[in-house]
GROMACS .gro file of C-alpha atoms in nm:
model
  408
    1GLY     CA    1   0.007  -0.002   0.002
    2LEU     CA    2   0.087   0.373   0.000
    3ALA     CA    3   0.320   0.488   0.250
    4PRO     CA    4   0.134   0.691   0.507
    5GLY     CA    5   0.295   1.026   0.434
    6ASP     CA    6   0.159   0.981   0.069
    7VAL     CA    7  -0.197   0.933   0.155
    8PRO     CA    8  -0.296   1.308   0.176
    9PRO     CA    9  -0.135   1.431  -0.148
   10ALA     CA   10  -0.270   1.136  -0.326
   11ASN     CA   11  -0.605   1.208  -0.234
   12GLN     CA   12  -0.632   1.613  -0.263
   13PHE     CA   13  -0.911   1.636  -0.525
   14TYR     CA   14  -1.097   1.968  -0.536
   15THR     CA   15  -1.463   1.931  -0.485
   16PRO     CA   16  -1.661   2.154  -0.730
   17HIS     CA   17  -1.876   2.410  -0.549
   18TRP     CA   18  -2.187   2.284  -0.700
   19VAL     CA   19  -2.144   1.949  -0.560
   20VAL     CA   20  -2.052   2.087  -0.220
   21ARG     CA   21  -2.386   2.285  -0.241
   22MET     CA   22  -2.593   1.999  -0.368
   23LEU     CA   23  -2.472   1.763  -0.073
   24THR     CA   24  -2.470   2.036   0.194
   25ASP     CA   25  -2.831   2.157   0.061
   26ASN     CA   26  -2.970   1.815   0.099
   27SER     CA   27  -2.806   1.736   0.446
   28LEU     CA   28  -2.776   2.054   0.665
   29GLY     CA   29  -3.020   2.251   0.458
   30THR     CA   30  -3.294   1.948   0.472
   31LEU     CA   31  -3.227   1.864   0.826
   32TYR     CA   32  -3.301   2.228   0.957
   33LEU     CA   33  -3.605   2.251   0.712
   34GLU     CA   34  -3.747   1.924   0.863
   35HIS     CA   35  -3.695   2.081   1.204
   36ALA     CA   36  -3.877   2.393   1.124
   37GLY     CA   37  -4.173   2.207   0.958
   38GLU     CA   38  -4.074   2.366   0.621
   39LEU     CA   39  -3.925   2.125   0.415
   40GLU     CA   40  -4.222   2.029   0.146
   41ALA     CA   41  -4.322   2.385   0.137
   42ALA     CA   42  -3.960   2.483   0.047
   43VAL     CA   43  -3.939   2.180  -0.227
   44GLU     CA   44  -4.250   2.298  -0.366
   45ALA     CA   45  -4.160   2.658  -0.415
   46GLN     CA   46  -3.832   2.582  -0.576
   47ARG     CA   47  -4.014   2.359  -0.846
   48GLY     CA   48  -4.055   2.667  -1.075
   49LEU     CA   49  -3.702   2.783  -1.058
   50SER     CA   50  -3.493   2.732  -1.355
   51PRO     CA   51  -3.122   2.567  -1.354
   52ASP     CA   52  -2.974   2.905  -1.374
   53GLU     CA   53  -3.199   3.052  -1.099
   54ARG     CA   54  -3.100   2.785  -0.876
   55LYS     CA   55  -2.730   2.826  -0.942
   56ASN     CA   56  -2.730   3.211  -0.919
   57ARG     CA   57  -2.962   3.269  -0.611
   58PRO     CA   58  -2.854   3.597  -0.420
   59LEU     CA   59  -2.572   3.534  -0.177
   60SER     CA   60  -2.631   3.802   0.061
   61PRO     CA   61  -2.830   3.719   0.362
   62ASP     CA   62  -3.019   4.032   0.353
   63GLU     CA   63  -3.140   3.895  -0.021
   64SER     CA   64  -3.168   3.552   0.079
   65PRO     CA   65  -3.215   3.549   0.451
   66ARG     CA   66  -3.401   3.232   0.474
   67VAL     CA   67  -3.231   2.854   0.445
   68SER     CA   68  -3.514   2.798   0.187
   69ASP     CA   69  -3.396   3.102  -0.004
   70PHE     CA   70  -3.028   3.015  -0.026
   71CYS     CA   71  -3.043   2.623  -0.044
   72THR     CA   72  -3.173   2.595  -0.396
   73TYR     CA   73  -3.062   2.259  -0.483
   74LEU     CA   74  -3.307   2.097  -0.261
   75VAL     CA   75  -3.421   1.738  -0.396
   76PRO     CA   76  -3.758   1.596  -0.340
   77SER     CA   77  -3.719   1.281  -0.138
   78GLY     CA   78  -4.081   1.202  -0.056
   79GLU     CA   79  -4.238   1.302   0.267
   80SER     CA   80  -4.011   1.487   0.514
   81GLY     CA   81  -3.893   1.280   0.813
   82GLU     CA   82  -3.742   1.359   1.149
   83ALA     CA   83  -3.461   1.598   1.230
   84THR     CA   84  -3.207   1.548   1.508
   85ASP     CA   85  -3.288   1.662   1.850
   86PHE     CA   86  -3.160   2.009   1.899
   87ASP     CA   87  -3.326   2.316   2.073
   88HIS     CA   88  -3.090   2.614   1.971
   89PRO     CA   89  -2.860   2.660   1.682
   90GLU     CA   90  -2.539   2.655   1.926
   91GLU     CA   91  -2.626   2.271   1.959
   92LEU     CA   92  -2.568   2.203   1.592
   93ARG     CA   93  -2.256   2.021   1.497
   94VAL     CA   94  -2.127   1.996   1.145
   95VAL     CA   95  -1.785   1.795   1.089
   96ASP     CA   96  -1.586   1.715   0.796
   97PRO     CA   97  -1.336   1.436   0.881
   98ALA     CA   98  -1.113   1.474   0.609
   99CYS     CA   99  -1.163   1.877   0.578
  100GLY     CA  100  -0.867   1.976   0.357
  101SER     CA  101  -0.882   2.333   0.303
  102GLY     CA  102  -1.248   2.369   0.450
  103HIS     CA  103  -1.463   2.389   0.122
  104PHE     CA  104  -1.772   2.210   0.290
  105LEU     CA  105  -1.723   2.405   0.608
  106LEU     CA  106  -1.739   2.732   0.437
  107TYR     CA  107  -2.063   2.664   0.275
  108ALA     CA  108  -2.196   2.519   0.561
  109PHE     CA  109  -2.127   2.849   0.749
  110ASP     CA  110  -2.355   3.044   0.513
  111VAL     CA  111  -2.634   2.784   0.574
  112LEU     CA  112  -2.571   2.810   0.971
  113GLU     CA  113  -2.548   3.180   0.956
  114ARG     CA  114  -2.886   3.195   0.810
  115ILE     CA  115  -3.020   2.922   1.074
  116TRP     CA  116  -2.879   3.157   1.375
  117ARG     CA  117  -3.092   3.456   1.222
  118ALA     CA  118  -3.410   3.264   1.204
  119GLU     CA  119  -3.371   3.093   1.546
  120THR     CA  120  -3.212   3.404   1.755
  121ASP     CA  121  -3.258   3.748   1.828
  122LEU     CA  122  -2.880   3.788   1.819
  123ASP     CA  123  -2.722   4.105   1.630
  124PRO     CA  124  -2.638   3.978   1.291
  125ALA     CA  125  -2.272   4.118   1.342
  126GLU     CA  126  -2.240   3.851   1.640
  127ILE     CA  127  -2.364   3.572   1.460
  128PRO     CA  128  -2.030   3.471   1.241
  129ARG     CA  129  -1.833   3.414   1.576
  130GLU     CA  130  -2.117   3.198   1.720
  131VAL     CA  131  -2.090   2.990   1.410
  132LEU     CA  132  -1.718   2.938   1.440
  133LYS     CA  133  -1.737   2.894   1.811
  134HIS     CA  134  -2.024   2.613   1.830
  135ASN     CA  135  -2.096   2.459   1.488
  136LEU     CA  136  -1.799   2.363   1.262
  137TYR     CA  137  -1.545   2.104   1.310
  138GLY     CA  138  -1.290   1.945   1.094
  139VAL     CA  139  -0.985   1.684   1.088
  140ASP     CA  140  -0.716   1.635   0.825
  141LEU     CA  141  -0.394   1.464   0.831
  142ASP     CA  142  -0.218   1.747   0.643
  143VAL     CA  143  -0.124   2.023   0.894
  144ARG     CA  144  -0.108   2.273   0.594
  145ALA     CA  145  -0.459   2.192   0.495
  146CYS     CA  146  -0.543   2.236   0.861
  147GLN     CA  147  -0.404   2.584   0.871
  148LEU     CA  148  -0.566   2.682   0.540
  149ALA     CA  149  -0.911   2.570   0.662
  150ALA     CA  150  -0.873   2.756   0.976
  151PHE     CA  151  -0.759   3.061   0.803
  152ASN     CA  152  -1.044   3.048   0.552
  153LEU     CA  153  -1.301   3.037   0.840
  154TYR     CA  154  -1.133   3.324   0.994
  155LEU     CA  155  -1.153   3.528   0.669
  156LYS     CA  156  -1.527   3.417   0.635
  157GLY     CA  157  -1.604   3.508   0.989
  158ARG     CA  158  -1.418   3.860   0.968
  159THR     CA  159  -1.593   3.935   0.620
  160ARG     CA  160  -1.922   3.858   0.719
  161THR     CA  161  -1.892   4.042   1.076
  162GLU     CA  162  -1.744   4.362   0.877
  163ALA     CA  163  -2.031   4.326   0.634
  164GLU     CA  164  -2.282   4.388   0.908
  165GLY     CA  165  -2.104   4.706   1.025
  166ALA     CA  166  -1.890   4.575   1.319
  167ASP     CA  167  -1.549   4.743   1.333
  168GLY     CA  168  -1.346   4.425   1.429
  169PHE     CA  169  -1.356   4.050   1.468
  170ASP     CA  170  -1.272   3.845   1.786
  171MET     CA  171  -1.168   3.518   1.631
  172PRO     CA  172  -1.285   3.221   1.873
  173GLU     CA  173  -1.078   2.898   1.876
  174VAL     CA  174  -1.214   2.677   1.602
  175GLY     CA  175  -1.280   2.303   1.568
  176ILE     CA  176  -0.997   2.231   1.315
  177VAL     CA  177  -0.748   1.975   1.426
  178CYS     CA  178  -0.458   1.808   1.268
  179ALA     CA  179  -0.437   1.434   1.311
  180ASP     CA  180  -0.057   1.393   1.271
  181ALA     CA  181   0.098   1.461   1.619
  182ALA     CA  182   0.350   1.243   1.771
  183VAL     CA  183   0.287   1.210   2.123
  184ALA     CA  184   0.341   0.858   2.264
  185ASP     CA  185   0.717   0.904   2.359
  186VAL     CA  186   0.669   1.235   2.512
  187GLU     CA  187   0.777   1.281   2.847
  188GLY     CA  188   0.484   1.339   3.086
  189VAL     CA  189   0.217   1.135   2.905
  190GLU     CA  190   0.217   0.872   3.156
  191ASP     CA  191   0.167   1.145   3.429
  192VAL     CA  192  -0.112   1.294   3.238
  193PHE     CA  193  -0.297   0.965   3.195
  194GLU     CA  194  -0.241   0.888   3.540
  195THR     CA  195  -0.392   1.213   3.678
  196VAL     CA  196  -0.694   1.183   3.448
  197ALA     CA  197  -0.764   0.823   3.541
  198ASP     CA  198  -0.749   0.914   3.898
  199GLY     CA  199  -0.689   0.561   4.018
  200ASP     CA  200  -0.926   0.388   3.750
  201PRO     CA  201  -0.698   0.125   3.558
  202GLU     CA  202  -0.990   0.093   3.289
  203VAL     CA  203  -0.976   0.455   3.201
  204GLU     CA  204  -0.591   0.475   3.203
  205ALA     CA  205  -0.573   0.147   2.980
  206ALA     CA  206  -0.850   0.299   2.744
  207LEU     CA  207  -0.645   0.618   2.700
  208ARG     CA  208  -0.347   0.429   2.628
  209ARG     CA  209  -0.501   0.200   2.374
  210VAL     CA  210  -0.632   0.498   2.186
  211LEU     CA  211  -0.280   0.660   2.200
  212ASP     CA  212  -0.094   0.351   2.104
  213ALA     CA  213  -0.315   0.322   1.779
  214PHE     CA  214  -0.288   0.675   1.706
  215GLU     CA  215   0.098   0.663   1.735
  216GLU     CA  216   0.157   0.331   1.582
  217VAL     CA  217  -0.049   0.360   1.278
  218ARG     CA  218   0.030   0.681   1.091
  219GLY     CA  219  -0.212   0.807   0.833
  220LEU     CA  220  -0.519   0.697   1.048
  221GLY     CA  221  -0.660   1.041   1.068
  222SER     CA  222  -1.040   1.029   1.142
  223LEU     CA  223  -1.034   0.653   1.112
  224LEU     CA  224  -0.908   0.643   1.494
  225ASP     CA  225  -1.194   0.462   1.641
  226VAL     CA  226  -1.219   0.694   1.972
  227ARG     CA  227  -1.582   0.647   2.057
  228GLY     CA  228  -1.536   0.266   2.012
  229THR     CA  229  -1.238   0.234   2.233
  230LEU     CA  230  -1.352   0.449   2.496
  231GLY     CA  231  -1.691   0.313   2.483
  232ASP     CA  232  -1.572  -0.010   2.625
  233VAL     CA  233  -1.520   0.206   2.946
  234PHE     CA  234  -1.832   0.434   2.940
  235GLU     CA  235  -2.074   0.168   2.900
  236ASP     CA  236  -2.413   0.093   3.047
  237GLY     CA  237  -2.368  -0.076   3.392
  238VAL     CA  238  -2.482  -0.059   3.745
  239ASP     CA  239  -2.224  -0.102   4.020
  240GLY     CA  240  -2.336  -0.281   4.314
  241ASP     CA  241  -2.682  -0.397   4.398
  242GLY     CA  242  -2.989  -0.309   4.607
  243GLY     CA  243  -3.038   0.059   4.723
  244GLY     CA  244  -2.694   0.165   4.680
  245ASP     CA  245  -2.683   0.110   4.303
  246THR     CA  246  -2.488   0.382   4.118
  247VAL     CA  247  -2.532   0.403   3.743
  248ARG     CA  248  -2.217   0.466   3.550
  249THR     CA  249  -2.279   0.745   3.257
  250THR     CA  250  -2.252   0.614   2.921
  251LEU     CA  251  -2.081   0.713   2.599
  252ASP     CA  252  -2.403   0.583   2.394
  253GLU     CA  253  -2.620   0.826   2.559
  254GLY     CA  254  -2.448   1.099   2.373
  255PRO     CA  255  -2.283   1.421   2.473
  256ARG     CA  256  -2.610   1.599   2.507
  257GLU     CA  257  -2.751   1.374   2.783
  258SER     CA  258  -2.408   1.238   2.935
  259HIS     CA  259  -2.131   1.441   3.017
  260ALA     CA  260  -1.882   1.158   3.135
  261LEU     CA  261  -1.655   1.142   2.853
  262GLY     CA  262  -1.648   1.511   2.822
  263GLN     CA  263  -1.533   1.551   3.169
  264VAL     CA  264  -1.258   1.296   3.099
  265LEU     CA  265  -1.163   1.521   2.795
  266ARG     CA  266  -1.175   1.833   3.003
  267SER     CA  267  -0.961   1.668   3.272
  268LEU     CA  268  -0.711   1.561   2.995
  269ARG     CA  269  -0.682   1.915   2.859
  270ASP     CA  270  -0.624   2.064   3.230
  271ALA     CA  271  -0.356   1.801   3.306
  272VAL     CA  272  -0.173   1.857   2.973
  273ASP     CA  273  -0.163   2.223   3.099
  274ASP     CA  274  -0.036   2.130   3.439
  275HIS     CA  275   0.222   1.899   3.324
  276ARG     CA  276   0.368   2.064   3.002
  277ASP     CA  277   0.429   2.407   2.889
  278GLY     CA  278   0.161   2.470   2.660
  279ASP     CA  279   0.365   2.701   2.417
  280SER     CA  280   0.642   2.401   2.391
  281PHE     CA  281   0.642   2.174   2.083
  282LEU     CA  282   0.581   1.868   2.318
  283GLY     CA  283   0.279   2.066   2.486
  284ARG     CA  284   0.126   2.149   2.150
  285ASP     CA  285   0.142   1.788   2.027
  286LEU     CA  286  -0.020   1.691   2.351
  287ARG     CA  287  -0.283   1.930   2.328
  288SER     CA  288  -0.340   1.867   1.953
  289PHE     CA  289  -0.412   1.483   2.041
  290VAL     CA  290  -0.661   1.584   2.310
  291ARG     CA  291  -0.824   1.805   2.085
  292LEU     CA  292  -0.854   1.534   1.821
  293LEU     CA  293  -1.005   1.285   2.094
  294ASP     CA  294  -1.249   1.561   2.177
  295VAL     CA  295  -1.368   1.613   1.817
  296LEU     CA  296  -1.368   1.247   1.717
  297ALA     CA  297  -1.584   1.160   2.050
  298GLN     CA  298  -1.843   1.411   2.002
  299GLU     CA  299  -2.184   1.369   1.832
  300TYR     CA  300  -2.273   1.556   1.516
  301ASP     CA  301  -2.596   1.633   1.316
  302VAL     CA  302  -2.432   1.655   0.999
  303ALA     CA  303  -2.103   1.497   0.843
  304LEU     CA  304  -1.986   1.638   0.493
  305MET     CA  305  -1.688   1.513   0.318
  306ASN     CA  306  -1.508   1.396   0.008
  307PRO     CA  307  -1.326   1.116   0.165
  308PRO     CA  308  -0.989   0.970   0.034
  309TYR     CA  309  -1.034   0.684  -0.219
  310GLY     CA  310  -0.845   0.347  -0.247
  311ALA     CA  311  -0.852   0.013  -0.137
  312LYS     CA  312  -0.581  -0.230  -0.040
  313GLY     CA  313  -0.326  -0.115  -0.297
  314ARG     CA  314  -0.364   0.256  -0.190
  315MET     CA  315  -0.415   0.201   0.187
  316PRO     CA  316  -0.093   0.184   0.410
  317ASP     CA  317  -0.060  -0.172   0.534
  318THR     CA  318  -0.101  -0.055   0.890
  319VAL     CA  319  -0.414   0.132   0.847
  320GLN     CA  320  -0.541  -0.164   0.655
  321SER     CA  321  -0.461  -0.384   0.926
  322TYR     CA  322  -0.620  -0.122   1.196
  323VAL     CA  323  -0.936  -0.101   0.978
  324GLU     CA  324  -0.979  -0.492   0.961
  325SER     CA  325  -0.957  -0.507   1.340
  326ARG     CA  326  -1.197  -0.201   1.394
  327TYR     CA  327  -1.445  -0.181   1.125
  328ARG     CA  328  -1.755  -0.358   0.991
  329TYR     CA  329  -1.652  -0.355   0.630
  330LEU     CA  330  -1.357  -0.419   0.419
  331PRO     CA  331  -1.059  -0.202   0.378
  332GLU     CA  332  -1.178   0.073   0.142
  333PHE     CA  333  -1.118   0.414   0.228
  334TYR     CA  334  -1.458   0.573   0.141
  335VAL     CA  335  -1.667   0.284   0.271
  336ASN     CA  336  -1.481   0.305   0.596
  337PHE     CA  337  -1.529   0.665   0.618
  338VAL     CA  338  -1.915   0.595   0.560
  339GLU     CA  339  -1.891   0.399   0.883
  340VAL     CA  340  -1.712   0.649   1.066
  341CYS     CA  341  -1.957   0.915   0.989
  342ASP     CA  342  -2.255   0.707   1.072
  343GLY     CA  343  -2.059   0.637   1.397
  344LEU     CA  344  -2.035   1.009   1.450
  345CYS     CA  345  -2.374   1.106   1.359
  346ALA     CA  346  -2.683   1.115   1.582
  347ASP     CA  347  -3.010   0.943   1.508
  348ASN     CA  348  -3.134   1.115   1.190
  349GLY     CA  349  -2.813   1.305   1.141
  350ARG     CA  350  -2.726   1.348   0.772
  351ILE     CA  351  -2.404   1.210   0.592
  352GLY     CA  352  -2.330   1.386   0.268
  353MET     CA  353  -2.041   1.246   0.082
  354LEU     CA  354  -1.927   1.225  -0.282
  355VAL     CA  355  -1.806   0.869  -0.323
  356PRO     CA  356  -1.729   0.619  -0.598
  357ARG     CA  357  -1.998   0.429  -0.792
  358SER     CA  358  -1.839   0.106  -0.714
  359PHE     CA  359  -2.051   0.028  -0.401
  360MET     CA  360  -2.378   0.002  -0.604
  361PHE     CA  361  -2.295  -0.318  -0.787
  362LYS     CA  362  -1.975  -0.487  -0.664
  363ARG     CA  363  -2.020  -0.812  -0.488
  364SER     CA  364  -1.777  -0.717  -0.220
  365PHE     CA  365  -1.995  -0.430  -0.120
  366GLU     CA  366  -2.323  -0.627  -0.075
  367ARG     CA  367  -2.299  -0.637   0.301
  368PHE     CA  368  -2.243  -0.262   0.296
  369ARG     CA  369  -2.544  -0.213   0.048
  370ARG     CA  370  -2.756  -0.429   0.276
  371ASP     CA  371  -2.672  -0.220   0.579
  372PHE     CA  372  -2.722   0.111   0.432
  373GLN     CA  373  -3.058   0.071   0.239
  374GLY     CA  374  -3.288   0.089   0.546
  375GLY     CA  375  -3.054  -0.096   0.801
  376ARG     CA  376  -2.799   0.126   0.971
  377ALA     CA  377  -2.892   0.398   0.752
  378SER     CA  378  -3.089   0.498   0.459
  379PHE     CA  379  -3.051   0.707   0.132
  380ASP     CA  380  -3.200   1.038   0.098
  381PHE     CA  381  -3.045   1.137  -0.194
  382LEU     CA  382  -2.823   0.959  -0.463
  383ALA     CA  383  -2.702   1.076  -0.793
  384GLU     CA  384  -2.451   0.970  -1.042
  385PHE     CA  385  -2.224   1.256  -1.153
  386GLY     CA  386  -2.000   1.074  -1.415
  387LEU     CA  387  -1.642   1.136  -1.516
  388GLY     CA  388  -1.465   1.466  -1.490
  389ILE     CA  389  -1.577   1.587  -1.182
  390LEU     CA  390  -1.275   1.558  -0.952
  391ASP     CA  391  -0.986   1.704  -1.163
  392ASN     CA  392  -0.808   1.426  -1.355
  393ALA     CA  393  -0.925   1.138  -1.144
  394THR     CA  394  -1.072   0.851  -1.338
  395VAL     CA  395  -1.337   0.779  -1.090
  396ARG     CA  396  -1.716   0.786  -1.146
  397PRO     CA  397  -1.835   0.982  -0.842
  398VAL     CA  398  -2.176   0.937  -0.681
  399GLY     CA  399  -2.338   1.217  -0.466
  400THR     CA  400  -2.496   1.068  -0.166
  401VAL     CA  401  -2.689   1.200   0.134
  402LEU     CA  402  -2.756   0.915   0.398
  403ARG     CA  403  -2.972   0.947   0.696
  404SER     CA  404  -2.822   0.803   0.997
  405GLY     CA  405  -3.035   0.531   1.183
  406GLY     CA  406  -2.789   0.465   1.473
  407GLY     CA  407  -2.834   0.115   1.421
  408ALA     CA  408  -2.611  -0.187   1.503
   0.00000   0.00000   0.00000
């Protein structure tokens, strides 16, 4: 297979903006319109739009203030279903597990800005910062791509803030994290884990398993199975019996109901600050690792991505072995990332991805097809785009939006 360092450059294809719009409109846009009870009316109102009107709708929130005005690539998919459970826009989370320079996240920002406008009474100049602070997350193996994504989001936030009349822009910490830090041999790691575990050998062992996988299997990125590994510790259980029962909070309950895992990650961050100089290279590596755990342990409403492509011949041997041991399907980057996104998303969450069409007919993907046609998840949207979409790539991509079912 490829060397781990060759995976990012071998998979850096520019996703055309119309594809980003199509997938985001029919995932994040549809999810919000279902939540607001406006989806069917929005689809009906757009039936009379010409292709040119759909493509060139107004970009300014003042001219297209509603999600239904802005997301003009909505595709009818029968009766509208249920959205994820959220009460406020700050609870919405969108992730791109292989974010590159942030193309999907930048467009999601535009949709989220309109959601904040519709659902809150905030000054429009304050909304861009709130979107960056609460809603957008991305992971990539390439540190330069992460830096570019964060910078692009900064420019987007600042531009929109100044367009609303503000004099300056206070950039929050954004959820973009590089999955290529080397921390296993850093002095102080054992002390950090011991502090966080607080005498619980199960917690310490689970943290060590995640770190060992991250360090030993270069090129994993978002395939690092944080929820699965730590889920062995934060599982349902009752300690003791009789009237003294104490229920252990669970990872499966999700961060909105249970904060057990979040507390561990916060303790990790605090312990890193206590044991290392946060401005040192080693301190930054530890902090980057903890942020990666944080991002991959959260639950999301929408996952958007153009995943790496390639099976055994283009997957590093160590990554292939890890996938075979941790994932349900055969080692194939895009299939494994569908499984990752399904694990990251809440029930009724949406997964918008551009993937090769091979999953639709190859016998080796039969189990995958069976699971994702009404079992683990179901297709809300599927469209074959043909050749010529991804630069010089010879793959025939398919645009898909899956509705996560949270199945087995």
